[in-house]
CSV table of C-alpha atoms in Angstrom, one decimal:
chain,number,residue,atom,x,y,z
B,70,MET,CA,0.0,0.0,0.1
B,71,GLN,CA,1.3,3.4,-0.8
B,72,ASP,CA,2.4,5.7,2.0
B,73,LYS,CA,-0.4,8.1,1.4
B,74,TYR,CA,-3.1,5.5,2.2
B,75,LYS,CA,-1.5,4.5,5.5
B,76,LYS,CA,-3.0,5.4,8.8
B,77,GLN,CA,-1.4,8.6,10.0
B,78,GLY,CA,-0.8,9.4,13.7
B,79,SER,CA,-1.2,12.8,15.5
B,80,LYS,CA,1.2,15.5,14.2
B,81,ASN,CA,1.7,18.9,15.7
B,82,GLY,CA,-1.2,18.4,18.2
B,83,LYS,CA,-3.7,17.8,15.4
B,84,ARG,CA,-6.4,15.1,15.6
B,85,PRO,CA,-5.5,11.8,14.0
B,86,LEU,CA,-7.1,11.1,10.6
B,87,SER,CA,-9.3,8.1,9.9
B,88,GLU,CA,-8.2,5.5,7.4
B,89,GLY,CA,-11.2,6.3,5.1
B,90,VAL,CA,-14.9,5.9,4.6
B,91,GLU,CA,-17.0,4.1,2.0
B,92,GLU,CA,-18.5,6.1,-0.8
B,93,GLY,CA,-21.2,4.5,-2.9
B,94,TRP,CA,-20.5,1.0,-4.1
B,95,HIS,CA,-16.8,1.3,-4.0
B,96,GLN,CA,-14.3,2.5,-1.3
B,97,LYS,CA,-12.5,5.8,-1.5
B,98,ARG,CA,-9.8,6.9,0.8
B,99,ILE,CA,-10.2,10.4,2.1
B,100,ARG,CA,-8.8,12.4,5.0
B,101,VAL,CA,-11.4,12.7,7.8
B,102,TYR,CA,-10.9,13.3,11.4
B,103,LYS,CA,-12.2,10.6,13.7
B,104,ASP,CA,-14.9,12.6,15.4
B,105,GLU,CA,-16.0,13.8,11.9
B,106,LEU,CA,-16.3,10.2,10.8
B,107,GLU,CA,-18.4,9.4,13.7
B,108,VAL,CA,-20.9,12.1,12.5
B,109,VAL,CA,-20.8,10.8,9.0
B,110,ASN,CA,-21.6,7.2,10.3
B,111,ASN,CA,-24.4,8.5,12.5
B,112,LEU,CA,-25.9,10.3,9.5
B,113,ARG,CA,-25.6,7.2,7.5
B,114,ARG,CA,-27.3,5.2,10.3
B,115,ILE,CA,-30.2,7.6,10.3
B,116,ARG,CA,-30.5,7.3,6.5
B,117,ASN,CA,-30.5,3.5,6.8
B,118,GLU,CA,-33.1,3.4,9.7
B,119,ALA,CA,-35.4,5.6,7.7
B,120,ILE,CA,-35.2,3.4,4.7
B,121,ASP,CA,-35.7,0.3,6.8
B,122,ASN,CA,-38.8,1.8,8.2
B,123,GLY,CA,-40.2,2.6,4.8
B,124,LEU,CA,-39.5,6.3,5.0
B,125,ASP,CA,-37.8,8.5,2.4
B,126,PRO,CA,-34.8,10.2,4.2
B,127,LYS,CA,-35.9,13.4,2.4
B,128,ASP,CA,-39.0,13.2,4.5
B,129,VAL,CA,-37.1,13.3,7.9
B,130,LYS,CA,-37.6,16.9,9.1
B,131,HIS,CA,-34.8,17.0,11.7
B,132,GLY,CA,-32.8,14.9,14.1
B,133,TRP,CA,-30.3,15.0,17.0
B,134,ILE,CA,-27.0,13.1,17.0
B,135,LYS,CA,-25.5,12.6,20.5
B,136,ASN,CA,-22.2,10.9,21.5
B,137,ASP,CA,-19.7,11.2,24.2
B,138,ASN,CA,-17.8,14.1,22.6
B,139,SER,CA,-20.6,16.1,20.8
B,140,SER,CA,-24.3,16.9,20.4
B,141,LEU,CA,-25.4,17.9,16.9
B,142,PHE,CA,-28.9,19.0,16.0
B,143,PHE,CA,-29.5,18.9,12.2
B,144,LYS,CA,-32.4,20.0,9.9
B,145,ASN,CA,-33.2,18.6,6.5
B,146,PRO,CA,-33.1,21.5,4.0
B,147,ASN,CA,-35.4,19.6,1.5
B,148,PHE,CA,-38.2,18.9,4.1
B,149,ASN,CA,-40.0,22.1,3.3
B,150,ASN,CA,-40.4,21.0,-0.2
B,151,ALA,CA,-42.4,17.9,0.7
B,152,GLN,CA,-45.7,19.6,0.4
B,153,GLU,CA,-44.7,21.2,-2.8
B,154,ASN,CA,-43.6,17.9,-4.2
B,155,GLN,CA,-46.9,16.3,-3.1
B,156,ASP,CA,-48.9,19.0,-4.8
B,157,LYS,CA,-46.8,18.5,-7.9
B,158,PHE,CA,-47.5,14.7,-7.9
B,159,VAL,CA,-51.2,15.3,-7.7
B,160,LYS,CA,-51.1,17.9,-10.5
B,161,ASP,CA,-49.1,15.7,-12.8
B,162,LEU,CA,-51.4,12.9,-12.1
B,163,VAL,CA,-54.5,14.7,-12.8
B,164,ASN,CA,-53.0,16.3,-16.0
B,165,SER,CA,-52.0,12.8,-17.3
B,166,LEU,CA,-55.5,11.4,-16.7
B,167,LYS,CA,-57.1,14.3,-18.5
B,168,GLU,CA,-55.7,13.0,-21.7
B,169,HIS,CA,-57.6,9.7,-21.2
B,170,SER,CA,-61.0,11.0,-19.9
B,171,PRO,CA,-63.9,9.4,-21.7
B,172,ASN,CA,-66.6,11.5,-23.3
B,173,TYR,CA,-70.0,11.2,-21.9
B,174,PRO,CA,-73.1,12.6,-23.8
B,175,THR,CA,-75.0,15.4,-22.0
B,176,ILE,CA,-78.5,14.2,-20.7
B,177,LYS,CA,-81.2,16.9,-21.0
B,178,ARG,CA,-83.6,16.5,-18.1
B,179,VAL,CA,-87.1,18.1,-17.3
B,180,LYS,CA,-87.3,19.9,-14.0
B,181,SER,CA,-89.8,18.4,-11.6
B,182,LYS,CA,-91.9,20.3,-9.1
B,183,ASP,CA,-92.5,17.3,-7.0
B,184,GLY,CA,-89.0,15.8,-7.2
B,185,HIS,CA,-86.9,14.3,-4.5
B,186,LEU,CA,-83.3,14.2,-3.5
B,187,LEU,CA,-81.6,10.8,-3.1
B,188,VAL,CA,-78.6,10.7,-0.8
B,189,ILE,CA,-76.5,7.6,-1.2
B,190,ASP,CA,-73.8,7.2,1.4
B,191,PRO,CA,-71.7,4.1,1.4
B,192,ALA,CA,-69.9,4.9,4.7
B,193,ASP,CA,-66.6,3.3,5.8
B,194,VAL,CA,-66.3,0.7,3.0
B,195,HIS,CA,-62.6,0.1,3.8
B,196,VAL,CA,-61.5,-1.5,0.6
B,197,GLY,CA,-58.5,-3.7,1.6
B,198,LYS,CA,-59.8,-4.5,5.1
B,199,LEU,CA,-59.4,-8.1,6.3
B,200,CYS,CA,-61.7,-10.0,8.4
B,201,THR,CA,-61.6,-13.9,8.8
B,202,VAL,CA,-64.4,-16.3,9.7
B,203,PHE,CA,-62.0,-18.3,11.8
B,204,GLU,CA,-61.5,-15.4,14.3
B,205,THR,CA,-64.4,-13.1,13.9
B,206,GLY,CA,-67.2,-15.3,12.5
B,207,LYS,CA,-67.4,-13.0,9.4
B,208,ALA,CA,-65.4,-12.7,6.2
B,209,TYR,CA,-64.4,-9.4,4.6
B,210,ASP,CA,-61.8,-8.5,2.0
B,211,SER,CA,-61.2,-6.3,-1.0
B,212,GLN,CA,-63.6,-8.3,-3.3
B,213,ILE,CA,-66.3,-8.5,-0.7
B,214,ALA,CA,-66.0,-4.7,0.0
B,215,VAL,CA,-66.5,-3.9,-3.7
B,216,GLN,CA,-69.4,-6.4,-4.1
B,217,ARG,CA,-71.2,-5.1,-1.0
B,218,CYS,CA,-70.9,-1.5,-2.1
B,219,LEU,CA,-72.3,-2.4,-5.5
B,220,ASP,CA,-75.1,-4.5,-4.0
B,221,GLY,CA,-75.8,-1.8,-1.4
B,222,VAL,CA,-76.3,1.0,-4.0
B,223,ASP,CA,-78.6,-1.3,-6.0
B,224,GLY,CA,-80.6,-2.0,-2.9
B,225,ILE,CA,-81.0,1.7,-2.1
B,226,LEU,CA,-82.1,2.4,-5.7
B,227,ASN,CA,-84.7,-0.5,-5.6
B,228,LYS,CA,-86.0,0.9,-2.3
B,229,SER,CA,-86.3,4.4,-3.7
B,230,ASN,CA,-88.8,3.2,-6.3
B,231,GLY,CA,-92.0,5.2,-6.0
B,232,PHE,CA,-90.2,8.5,-5.3
B,233,ASN,CA,-89.6,10.9,-8.2
B,234,ILE,CA,-85.9,11.3,-8.0
B,235,ASP,CA,-84.6,14.4,-9.7
B,236,LYS,CA,-81.3,14.8,-7.9
B,237,ILE,CA,-78.7,12.4,-6.4
B,238,VAL,CA,-75.9,13.2,-3.9
B,239,PHE,CA,-73.3,10.5,-3.7
B,240,ILE,CA,-71.1,10.8,-0.6
B,241,GLY,CA,-67.5,9.6,-1.4
B,242,GLY,CA,-64.4,9.2,0.8
B,243,ASN,CA,-65.0,8.3,4.5
B,244,ASP,CA,-62.4,5.5,4.7
B,245,ILE,CA,-63.1,4.1,1.2
B,246,LEU,CA,-59.6,2.7,1.4
B,247,HIS,CA,-58.4,0.8,4.5
B,248,VAL,CA,-54.7,1.9,4.6
B,249,ASP,CA,-52.7,4.9,3.3
B,250,ASN,CA,-49.4,3.5,2.4
B,251,ALA,CA,-47.4,0.3,1.5
B,252,LYS,CA,-46.7,-0.5,5.1
B,253,ASN,CA,-50.4,-1.3,5.7
B,254,THR,CA,-51.0,1.6,8.2
B,255,THR,CA,-53.5,4.4,8.4
B,256,THR,CA,-52.5,7.9,7.7
B,257,SER,CA,-51.4,8.3,11.4
B,258,GLY,CA,-49.3,5.1,11.3
B,259,THR,CA,-51.7,2.5,13.0
B,260,TYR,CA,-51.1,-0.9,11.6
B,261,GLN,CA,-54.1,-2.7,10.0
B,262,ASP,CA,-54.9,-6.2,8.9
B,263,ALA,CA,-55.1,-5.8,5.1
B,264,SER,CA,-56.0,-7.8,2.1
B,265,GLY,CA,-54.5,-7.2,-1.3
B,266,MET,CA,-51.8,-4.7,-2.3
B,267,TRP,CA,-52.3,-1.0,-1.8
B,268,TYR,CA,-52.2,-0.3,-5.5
B,269,GLU,CA,-54.7,-3.0,-6.4
B,270,ASN,CA,-57.1,-1.6,-3.7
B,271,PHE,CA,-56.7,1.9,-5.2
B,272,MET,CA,-57.6,0.6,-8.6
B,273,PHE,CA,-60.5,-1.5,-7.2
B,274,ALA,CA,-61.9,1.7,-5.5
B,275,LYS,CA,-61.4,3.7,-8.6
B,276,GLN,CA,-63.4,1.3,-10.8
B,277,LEU,CA,-66.0,0.9,-8.1
B,278,TYR,CA,-66.7,4.7,-8.1
B,279,VAL,CA,-66.8,4.8,-11.8
B,280,ASP,CA,-69.3,2.0,-12.1
B,281,ILE,CA,-71.5,3.5,-9.5
B,282,LEU,CA,-71.5,7.0,-11.0
B,283,GLU,CA,-72.2,5.7,-14.4
B,284,LYS,CA,-75.2,3.9,-13.1
B,285,LEU,CA,-76.6,6.9,-11.0
B,286,VAL,CA,-76.2,9.4,-13.8
B,287,GLY,CA,-78.6,7.4,-15.9
B,288,ILE,CA,-81.3,8.1,-13.2
B,289,ALA,CA,-80.7,11.9,-12.3
B,290,ASP,CA,-78.0,14.4,-12.2
B,291,VAL,CA,-75.4,13.6,-9.6
B,292,SER,CA,-73.3,15.6,-7.1
B,293,PHE,CA,-70.2,13.8,-5.8
B,294,VAL,CA,-69.2,15.0,-2.4
B,295,PHE,CA,-65.9,13.9,-0.9
B,296,ASN,CA,-65.2,13.6,2.9
B,297,PRO,CA,-61.6,13.2,3.9
B,298,SER,CA,-61.1,10.6,6.6
B,299,ASN,CA,-58.5,9.1,9.0
B,300,HIS,CA,-57.6,5.8,7.4
B,301,ASP,CA,-56.8,7.2,3.9
B,302,TYR,CA,-56.4,11.0,4.3
B,303,THR,CA,-54.0,11.2,1.4
B,304,ASN,CA,-54.9,8.3,-0.8
B,305,GLY,CA,-58.6,9.1,-0.5
B,306,PHE,CA,-58.0,12.6,-1.6
B,307,PHE,CA,-56.0,11.4,-4.6
B,308,LEU,CA,-58.8,8.9,-5.4
B,309,ALA,CA,-61.5,11.6,-5.4
B,310,ASN,CA,-59.5,13.8,-7.7
B,311,VAL,CA,-58.8,10.9,-10.1
B,312,ILE,CA,-62.6,10.3,-10.3
B,313,GLU,CA,-63.3,13.9,-10.9
B,314,THR,CA,-60.8,14.0,-13.7
B,315,HIS,CA,-62.3,10.7,-15.2
B,316,PHE,CA,-65.7,12.5,-15.5
B,317,ARG,CA,-64.4,15.9,-16.5
B,318,ASN,CA,-66.3,15.5,-19.8
B,319,CYS,CA,-69.6,14.6,-18.2
B,320,LYS,CA,-71.9,17.6,-17.7
B,321,ASN,CA,-74.4,15.8,-15.6
B,322,ILE,CA,-72.0,15.1,-12.6
B,323,THR,CA,-70.5,17.8,-10.4
B,324,PHE,CA,-67.8,17.4,-7.8
B,325,ASP,CA,-66.8,18.8,-4.5
B,326,CYS,CA,-63.4,17.1,-3.8
B,327,SER,CA,-61.6,19.7,-1.7
B,328,ILE,CA,-59.8,18.7,1.4
B,329,ALA,CA,-62.3,20.6,3.7
B,330,HIS,CA,-63.5,18.4,6.5
B,331,ARG,CA,-67.1,19.6,6.4
B,332,LYS,CA,-69.2,19.9,3.2
B,333,TYR,CA,-72.6,21.4,2.7
B,334,PHE,CA,-75.3,21.3,0.0
B,335,SER,CA,-78.9,22.5,-0.2
B,336,TYR,CA,-82.0,20.9,-1.7
B,337,GLY,CA,-85.4,22.8,-1.5
B,338,ASN,CA,-85.5,24.1,2.0
B,339,SER,CA,-83.1,21.6,3.5
B,340,LEU,CA,-79.5,22.3,4.3
B,341,ILE,CA,-77.3,19.1,4.6
B,342,GLY,CA,-73.8,18.8,5.9
B,343,THR,CA,-71.5,15.9,5.8
B,344,THR,CA,-68.3,15.0,7.5
B,345,HIS,CA,-66.3,11.9,8.4
B,346,GLY,CA,-66.9,12.2,12.1
B,347,ASP,CA,-63.4,11.9,13.5
B,348,GLY,CA,-63.0,15.6,14.1
B,349,ALA,CA,-65.6,18.1,15.5
B,350,LYS,CA,-68.0,16.8,18.1
B,351,GLN,CA,-71.6,16.1,17.1
B,352,THR,CA,-72.8,18.7,19.5
B,353,ASP,CA,-70.8,21.4,17.7
B,354,LEU,CA,-71.9,20.6,14.3
B,355,GLY,CA,-75.0,22.8,14.3
B,356,SER,CA,-73.0,25.8,15.5
B,357,LEU,CA,-70.3,25.2,12.8
B,358,MET,CA,-73.0,24.9,10.1
B,359,SER,CA,-74.4,28.3,11.2
B,360,ILE,CA,-71.0,29.9,10.8
B,361,GLU,CA,-69.7,28.2,7.7
B,362,CYS,CA,-72.9,28.3,5.8
B,363,LYS,CA,-74.5,31.5,7.0
B,364,LYS,CA,-76.7,32.3,4.0
B,365,GLU,CA,-78.2,28.8,3.6
B,366,TRP,CA,-78.6,28.4,7.3
B,367,GLY,CA,-80.8,31.4,7.5
B,368,THR,CA,-83.2,30.3,4.7
B,369,ALA,CA,-83.3,26.5,5.6
B,370,GLU,CA,-86.2,25.1,7.5
B,371,HIS,CA,-84.6,21.6,7.8
B,372,ARG,CA,-81.0,21.0,8.8
B,373,TYR,CA,-79.1,17.7,8.8
B,374,PHE,CA,-75.6,16.4,9.3
B,375,TYR,CA,-74.5,12.9,8.1
B,376,THR,CA,-71.5,11.5,9.8
B,377,HIS,CA,-69.5,8.4,9.7
B,378,HIS,CA,-66.4,6.8,11.3
B,379,ILE,CA,-68.0,4.8,14.1
B,380,HIS,CA,-69.6,2.1,12.0
B,381,HIS,CA,-72.9,2.0,13.8
B,382,LYS,CA,-76.2,3.9,13.8
B,383,THR,CA,-76.9,6.9,15.9
B,384,ALA,CA,-79.5,9.7,15.4
B,385,LYS,CA,-80.3,12.7,17.5
B,386,ASP,CA,-82.2,15.8,17.2
B,387,PHE,CA,-80.4,18.8,18.6
B,388,ILE,CA,-81.9,22.2,18.9
B,389,ASN,CA,-80.9,23.4,15.5
B,390,VAL,CA,-79.8,20.3,13.5
B,391,THR,CA,-80.4,16.6,13.2
B,392,VAL,CA,-77.2,14.5,13.4
B,393,GLU,CA,-77.0,10.9,12.2
B,394,SER,CA,-74.0,8.6,12.0
B,395,LEU,CA,-74.2,5.8,9.3
B,396,ARG,CA,-73.6,2.1,9.3
B,397,SER,CA,-70.6,0.5,7.5
B,398,PRO,CA,-70.8,-2.4,5.2
B,399,SER,CA,-67.7,-3.9,6.8
B,400,PRO,CA,-67.9,-6.1,9.9
B,401,ALA,CA,-65.6,-6.1,12.9
B,402,ASP,CA,-62.0,-7.0,12.2
B,403,SER,CA,-59.7,-8.7,14.7
B,404,TRP,CA,-59.0,-5.6,17.0
B,405,HIS,CA,-62.6,-4.5,17.0
B,406,HIS,CA,-64.0,-8.0,17.6
B,407,ARG,CA,-61.5,-8.5,20.4
B,408,ASN,CA,-62.6,-5.3,22.1
B,409,GLY,CA,-66.3,-5.9,21.6
B,410,TYR,CA,-67.0,-3.3,18.9
B,411,VAL,CA,-69.4,-5.4,16.9
B,412,ASN,CA,-71.5,-3.6,14.3
B,413,THR,CA,-74.4,-4.4,12.0
B,414,PRO,CA,-73.1,-4.1,8.3
B,415,ALA,CA,-75.3,-2.1,6.1
B,416,ILE,CA,-75.3,0.8,3.5
B,417,GLU,CA,-77.8,3.7,3.9
B,418,GLY,CA,-79.6,6.3,1.9
B,419,PHE,CA,-82.0,9.0,2.5
B,420,ILE,CA,-84.9,10.7,0.6
B,421,HIS,CA,-85.4,14.4,1.0
B,422,SER,CA,-88.4,16.3,-0.4
B,423,LYS,CA,-88.2,19.9,-1.5
B,424,GLU,CA,-90.7,21.0,1.3
B,425,LYS,CA,-90.7,18.4,4.1
B,426,GLY,CA,-87.0,17.6,4.4
B,427,GLN,CA,-86.0,14.0,5.1
B,428,VAL,CA,-89.0,11.8,4.4
B,429,ALA,CA,-87.5,8.4,4.2
B,430,ARG,CA,-84.5,6.3,5.4
B,431,LEU,CA,-83.3,3.5,3.2
B,432,THR,CA,-81.1,0.6,4.5
B,433,ASN,CA,-79.6,-2.3,2.7
B,434,TYR,CA,-78.4,-4.9,5.3
B,435,PHE,CA,-75.7,-7.6,4.7
């Protein structure tokens, strides 16, 4: 070995240099002080641990390296660009899909004076959820989730026969997907028993929404309202925007796919709000509605809030609003069954008249 690659001792009181560090897939000898090498190795360890846990090192905001001789706090200069990169991803995805949006002929409809609004709300479908008969007594997976959602919508439509439906509101989101990443966790990192791959479930949910909306638009004009939720806060938002882009050439379907946690729409003299249910308390929803929807609040005679998240039925009349939580088509998984949170699987819908508000509740049980 040449002299310049040999280990060098301390000279003139200076710190001894290391023999070298690895760089990429080969080894390169460079002059680094031992305490500097320790910092480099710690940074490499942080990078490797992030990768091992399914994280992009660029998404690590900051860290603290401590040892016997030093304490170093560092910040990732690229972290602030994470939201910008995410927004760019969504924009690029939507732009690419615009090139492949099918054309739908515009359906001209005659306005009806005695029409009714049909609200169809498949709550907490959880495509990708896994329940086993062996443990919980009931089976549920991606295929069952999709089929139940299709059957539930058909059941609601059959039960709505006899009402003159001139408007349909379809509530999307609300944990349509069970997990939010490739690690099978929710957005906040809670591990879930899952069936299928995350990308397969995304495509299943996409096709499910396309099939449902194409069926509904043949009955009446449709408004698609998206509620962001805790299991799939990011992927659910992406899915909703993909669906909006798919139907960009359909004039008979409108979309509200913003990330706002509470959405509102009016029909006749009814004001209706929807939210996932993991945020504001039910007792506060009426007050929030009066603030966030002042004009409609003042003219409405009937006010409702449809919530989700808890997978079972509740309904209560508060002073200024009726709040209902909806059932889920998915049964209890391992954790919920073990803790006694057993629900009655179903998909629900509602009929509103222009004058009398909610006049019918429709339920399709499984």
